[in-house]
Amino acid sequence: MVDVVEGFAPFGAYETWYRISGSLSSPRLPLIVAHGGPGCTHDYVDSFKRIADLDGRAVIHYDQLGSGNSTHLPDKGKDFWTIGLFLDQLDALLSHLGIGDRYAYLGQSWGGMLGAEHAVRRPKGLKALVIANSPANMHTWVSEANRLREALPPEVQATLLKHEAAGTITHPDYVAASRVFYNRHVCRLDPWPKEVSRTFELMDLDNTVYINMNGPTEFHVIGTMKDWTIEDRLPLIEVPALLISGKYDEATPEVVRPYVEKVPGIRWVLFEQSSHMPHVEEEARCLATVSDFLKSVEG
């Protein structure tokens, strides 16, 4: 069993909750894990903490601002919730933990987008990057989500359309229809692991970040991220990089293609039994893949 320490790092007038599994004194690269959303919580990516048991490195989870155990700001609007805000929060956490000169970063979904934004700035301390199930262009993401939606049963599509037209997307029937998509392309385990369900439950309590940056659903991205792309900047990434995605992922091969084609030397691993969450759908293989990649970077 590894040591576990929780704490809060200052971020201006706010606080960032974090948890360290393992010891920062380990010679292994500490791995910081960023959740998706925007506006999810660390809970659904909790399994990555077991990498600390696999290879003895410290694994750091944190909740981004507006999420989980970190400061919530439900009154803040679109002008507040920016990529720059979350990049600054990450920098503040790295500084607080004293690992800014040497660390690895893993970001899942939106967390991978944030990681790419971080990496193209070429921070000196970043030694390895893992992008998990992430888009490089939101227009492609929405296009592919709607393509996958067209393959849902006709009655499910009809329910989605009906409530979208009526503006009743919180109706239980719409939620149930959306869950059909999620069960195919977000997490294929039945039932969902408790930590995955917990993230969705917490987002239902406060969806401020998701609504402002993404929009009301996976199919309707009308928030501040609607025109986001990093495709043209990807060649700036200069650290060893690993890309992971699932065969049934809403992050389809077309969604992740820019990373494959434009990040120098990136390695892509496709998980054949997974959708958007290989870290729970094929946990053992996924964690071993990440651990082996980081050990290869270390030499």
Coordinates of C-alpha atoms in Angstrom, one line a residue:
M1 CA 0.0 0.0 0.0
V2 CA 1.3 3.4 -0.9
D3 CA 1.1 6.6 1.2
V4 CA -1.8 8.9 0.4
V5 CA -1.8 12.6 1.2
E6 CA -4.6 15.1 0.5
G7 CA -4.4 18.9 0.6
F8 CA -5.3 22.2 -0.8
A9 CA -3.1 24.4 -3.0
P10 CA -3.7 28.2 -3.1
F11 CA -4.8 29.6 -6.5
G12 CA -5.3 33.3 -6.1
A13 CA -8.4 33.7 -3.9
Y14 CA -9.4 30.1 -4.6
E15 CA -8.2 26.6 -3.6
T16 CA -7.3 23.5 -5.6
W17 CA -7.9 20.1 -4.0
Y18 CA -5.2 17.5 -4.7
R19 CA -4.3 14.0 -3.6
I20 CA -0.9 12.4 -3.9
S21 CA -0.7 8.6 -4.1
G22 CA 2.9 7.5 -3.4
S23 CA 5.9 9.6 -2.5
L24 CA 7.2 12.7 -4.3
S25 CA 10.7 11.7 -3.2
S26 CA 10.5 8.7 -5.6
P27 CA 13.1 8.8 -8.4
R28 CA 10.3 8.1 -10.8
L29 CA 8.6 11.0 -12.7
P30 CA 5.6 12.2 -10.7
L31 CA 2.4 11.9 -12.8
I32 CA -0.2 14.5 -12.6
V33 CA -3.7 13.4 -13.8
A34 CA -6.2 15.9 -15.2
H35 CA -9.9 15.0 -15.5
G36 CA -12.2 15.8 -18.3
G37 CA -15.4 17.8 -18.7
P38 CA -14.7 20.6 -18.6
G39 CA -16.3 20.4 -15.2
C40 CA -16.0 16.7 -14.3
T41 CA -14.2 15.5 -11.1
H42 CA -11.2 13.4 -10.4
D43 CA -13.4 10.5 -9.3
Y44 CA -13.9 8.8 -12.6
V45 CA -10.2 8.8 -13.4
D46 CA -9.4 7.6 -9.9
S47 CA -8.0 4.2 -11.1
F48 CA -4.8 5.9 -12.4
K49 CA -3.7 6.1 -8.7
R50 CA -2.9 2.4 -9.0
I51 CA 0.1 3.2 -11.2
A52 CA 1.8 4.2 -7.9
D53 CA 1.5 0.5 -6.9
L54 CA 2.7 -0.7 -10.3
D55 CA 6.0 1.3 -10.5
G56 CA 6.5 3.3 -7.4
R57 CA 5.9 6.8 -8.8
A58 CA 3.8 9.5 -7.2
V59 CA 0.4 9.9 -8.9
I60 CA -1.3 13.3 -8.3
H61 CA -5.0 13.8 -8.9
Y62 CA -6.6 17.2 -8.6
D63 CA -10.0 18.8 -9.1
Q64 CA -10.1 21.7 -11.5
L65 CA -11.6 25.0 -10.4
G66 CA -15.4 24.8 -10.2
S67 CA -15.3 21.0 -9.8
G68 CA -15.2 18.4 -7.1
N69 CA -13.5 19.4 -3.9
S70 CA -11.9 22.6 -5.3
T71 CA -13.5 26.0 -5.1
H72 CA -16.9 26.3 -6.8
L73 CA -17.9 29.5 -8.5
P74 CA -21.5 29.1 -9.8
D75 CA -22.0 32.8 -10.3
K76 CA -19.1 33.1 -12.8
G77 CA -20.0 33.3 -16.5
K78 CA -18.3 32.5 -19.8
D79 CA -15.7 35.3 -19.6
F80 CA -14.3 33.7 -16.5
W81 CA -14.0 30.1 -17.6
T82 CA -11.1 30.1 -20.1
I83 CA -8.3 27.7 -21.1
G84 CA -5.9 30.3 -19.7
L85 CA -7.5 30.0 -16.2
F86 CA -7.0 26.2 -16.1
L87 CA -3.4 26.5 -17.4
D88 CA -2.7 29.0 -14.6
Q89 CA -4.3 26.6 -12.1
L90 CA -2.1 23.8 -13.3
D91 CA 1.1 25.9 -13.1
A92 CA 0.1 27.0 -9.5
L93 CA -0.4 23.4 -8.4
L94 CA 3.0 22.3 -9.9
S95 CA 4.7 25.1 -8.1
H96 CA 2.9 24.4 -4.8
L97 CA 4.0 20.7 -5.0
G98 CA 7.5 21.6 -5.9
I99 CA 7.5 19.4 -9.1
G100 CA 7.5 22.1 -11.8
D101 CA 11.0 21.2 -12.9
R102 CA 10.3 17.5 -13.5
Y103 CA 6.9 15.8 -14.1
A104 CA 4.7 13.8 -16.4
Y105 CA 1.2 14.8 -17.4
L106 CA -1.9 12.6 -18.2
G107 CA -5.1 14.3 -19.3
Q108 CA -8.3 12.5 -20.1
S109 CA -10.8 13.9 -22.7
W110 CA -10.8 17.7 -21.9
G111 CA -7.9 17.0 -19.6
G112 CA -5.9 15.9 -22.7
M113 CA -6.9 19.1 -24.5
L114 CA -5.6 21.1 -21.6
G115 CA -2.4 18.9 -21.6
A116 CA -1.9 19.7 -25.3
E117 CA -2.3 23.4 -24.6
H118 CA 0.2 23.1 -21.7
A119 CA 2.7 21.1 -23.8
V120 CA 2.7 23.4 -26.8
R121 CA 4.1 26.1 -24.5
R122 CA 7.1 23.8 -24.0
P123 CA 7.4 24.1 -20.2
K124 CA 10.9 23.0 -19.2
G125 CA 9.7 20.6 -16.5
L126 CA 7.3 18.5 -18.7
K127 CA 9.1 15.3 -19.5
A128 CA 6.2 13.1 -20.8
L129 CA 2.7 13.6 -22.1
V130 CA -0.3 11.2 -22.2
I131 CA -3.3 12.3 -24.1
A132 CA -6.3 10.0 -23.3
N133 CA -9.5 10.0 -25.5
S134 CA -9.2 13.7 -26.5
P135 CA -10.3 15.8 -29.5
A136 CA -7.9 18.1 -31.2
N137 CA -10.7 20.1 -32.9
M138 CA -14.2 20.6 -31.4
H139 CA -15.8 20.8 -34.8
T140 CA -14.6 17.3 -35.6
W141 CA -15.7 16.2 -32.1
V142 CA -19.3 17.4 -32.6
S143 CA -19.5 16.0 -36.1
E144 CA -18.4 12.6 -35.0
A145 CA -20.7 12.6 -32.0
N146 CA -23.6 13.3 -34.2
R147 CA -22.5 10.6 -36.7
L148 CA -22.4 8.1 -33.8
R149 CA -25.8 9.3 -32.7
E150 CA -27.3 8.5 -36.1
A151 CA -26.5 4.8 -35.4
L152 CA -28.6 4.8 -32.3
P153 CA -32.0 3.0 -32.4
P154 CA -34.6 5.2 -34.2
E155 CA -36.8 5.5 -31.1
V156 CA -33.8 6.8 -29.1
Q157 CA -33.0 9.4 -31.8
A158 CA -36.7 10.4 -31.9
T159 CA -36.7 11.0 -28.2
L160 CA -33.5 13.1 -28.3
L161 CA -34.9 15.2 -31.2
K162 CA -38.3 15.7 -29.5
H163 CA -36.9 17.1 -26.2
E164 CA -34.2 19.1 -27.9
A165 CA -36.8 20.8 -30.0
A166 CA -38.9 21.4 -26.9
G167 CA -36.0 22.6 -24.8
T168 CA -36.7 19.9 -22.2
I169 CA -33.3 18.2 -22.1
T170 CA -33.5 17.6 -18.4
H171 CA -36.6 15.4 -18.8
P172 CA -36.1 11.8 -17.6
D173 CA -36.8 10.4 -21.1
Y174 CA -34.1 12.6 -22.6
V175 CA -31.6 11.6 -19.9
A176 CA -32.5 7.9 -20.5
A177 CA -32.0 8.3 -24.3
S178 CA -28.7 10.1 -23.8
R179 CA -27.6 7.2 -21.5
V180 CA -28.0 4.8 -24.5
F181 CA -25.3 6.9 -26.3
Y182 CA -23.1 7.0 -23.1
N183 CA -23.4 3.2 -22.6
R184 CA -22.1 2.7 -26.2
H185 CA -19.4 5.4 -26.5
V186 CA -18.5 6.7 -23.0
C187 CA -18.4 3.7 -20.6
R188 CA -19.5 0.2 -21.8
L189 CA -19.4 -1.4 -18.3
D190 CA -22.7 -2.5 -16.8
P191 CA -23.2 -1.3 -14.2
W192 CA -20.9 1.8 -14.3
P193 CA -18.2 1.8 -11.6
K194 CA -19.2 3.8 -8.6
E195 CA -16.5 6.4 -9.2
V196 CA -17.8 7.0 -12.7
S197 CA -21.4 7.4 -11.5
R198 CA -20.1 9.7 -8.7
T199 CA -18.6 12.2 -11.3
F200 CA -21.9 12.4 -13.2
E201 CA -23.8 12.9 -10.0
L202 CA -21.6 15.7 -8.9
M203 CA -21.8 17.4 -12.3
D204 CA -25.6 17.3 -11.9
L205 CA -25.2 19.3 -8.7
D206 CA -23.0 21.9 -10.3
N207 CA -22.6 22.0 -14.1
T208 CA -21.4 25.6 -14.3
V209 CA -18.1 24.9 -16.0
Y210 CA -19.5 22.4 -18.5
I211 CA -22.4 24.6 -19.5
N212 CA -20.2 27.7 -20.0
M213 CA -17.3 26.0 -21.8
N214 CA -19.1 23.1 -23.6
G215 CA -22.8 23.6 -23.7
P216 CA -25.9 21.6 -22.7
T217 CA -24.9 18.2 -24.2
E218 CA -22.2 16.3 -26.0
F219 CA -24.2 16.9 -29.2
H220 CA -24.6 20.7 -28.8
V221 CA -21.3 22.4 -28.1
I222 CA -22.2 26.1 -28.0
G223 CA -20.0 27.2 -25.1
T224 CA -16.6 29.0 -25.3
M225 CA -14.9 25.9 -26.6
K226 CA -17.1 25.5 -29.6
D227 CA -14.4 26.7 -32.1
W228 CA -11.4 25.4 -30.2
T229 CA -8.6 23.6 -32.1
I230 CA -5.0 22.9 -31.5
E231 CA -4.3 21.0 -34.7
D232 CA -1.9 23.6 -36.2
R233 CA 0.1 23.9 -33.0
L234 CA 0.6 20.2 -32.3
P235 CA 4.1 20.0 -34.0
L236 CA 5.3 22.3 -31.2
I237 CA 5.1 19.4 -28.7
E238 CA 8.6 18.2 -28.2
V239 CA 8.3 15.7 -25.3
P240 CA 7.7 11.9 -25.7
A241 CA 3.9 11.4 -26.0
L242 CA 1.4 8.6 -25.8
L243 CA -2.1 8.7 -27.2
I244 CA -4.8 6.2 -26.0
S245 CA -8.3 5.7 -27.2
G246 CA -11.0 3.1 -27.4
K247 CA -12.5 1.2 -30.3
Y248 CA -16.0 2.4 -29.4
D249 CA -14.8 5.8 -28.2
E250 CA -16.7 9.0 -28.9
A251 CA -13.2 10.2 -29.5
T252 CA -13.2 8.2 -32.8
P253 CA -10.1 7.7 -34.9
E254 CA -11.0 10.8 -36.9
V255 CA -11.2 12.8 -33.7
V256 CA -7.7 11.7 -32.5
R257 CA -6.1 11.7 -36.0
P258 CA -4.4 15.1 -35.7
Y259 CA -2.5 13.9 -32.7
V260 CA -1.3 10.8 -34.5
E261 CA -0.3 12.8 -37.6
K262 CA 1.2 16.0 -36.1
V263 CA 2.7 15.2 -32.7
P264 CA 6.3 14.2 -33.4
G265 CA 7.0 10.6 -32.5
I266 CA 3.7 10.0 -30.7
R267 CA 2.7 6.4 -29.9
W268 CA -1.0 5.5 -30.3
V269 CA -2.6 2.5 -28.4
L270 CA -6.2 1.6 -29.3
F271 CA -8.1 -0.4 -26.7
E272 CA -10.3 -2.9 -28.5
Q273 CA -12.8 -3.5 -25.7
S274 CA -13.2 0.1 -24.6
S275 CA -15.0 3.3 -25.4
H276 CA -14.1 6.6 -23.7
M277 CA -12.8 5.2 -20.5
P278 CA -10.1 2.4 -21.1
H279 CA -8.8 3.2 -17.6
V280 CA -11.9 1.4 -16.2
E281 CA -13.1 -0.7 -19.2
E282 CA -9.7 -2.3 -19.6
E283 CA -8.1 -1.1 -16.4
A284 CA -5.1 -3.5 -16.1
R285 CA -4.0 -3.1 -19.7
C286 CA -4.4 0.7 -19.7
L287 CA -2.5 1.3 -16.5
A288 CA 0.3 -1.1 -17.6
T289 CA 0.5 0.8 -20.9
V290 CA 0.8 4.1 -19.2
S291 CA 3.3 2.8 -16.7
D292 CA 5.5 1.1 -19.4
F293 CA 5.5 4.3 -21.5
L294 CA 6.6 6.4 -18.5
K295 CA 9.3 3.9 -17.6
S296 CA 10.6 4.0 -21.2
V297 CA 10.8 7.8 -21.0
E298 CA 12.9 7.5 -17.8
G299 CA 15.3 5.3 -19.7

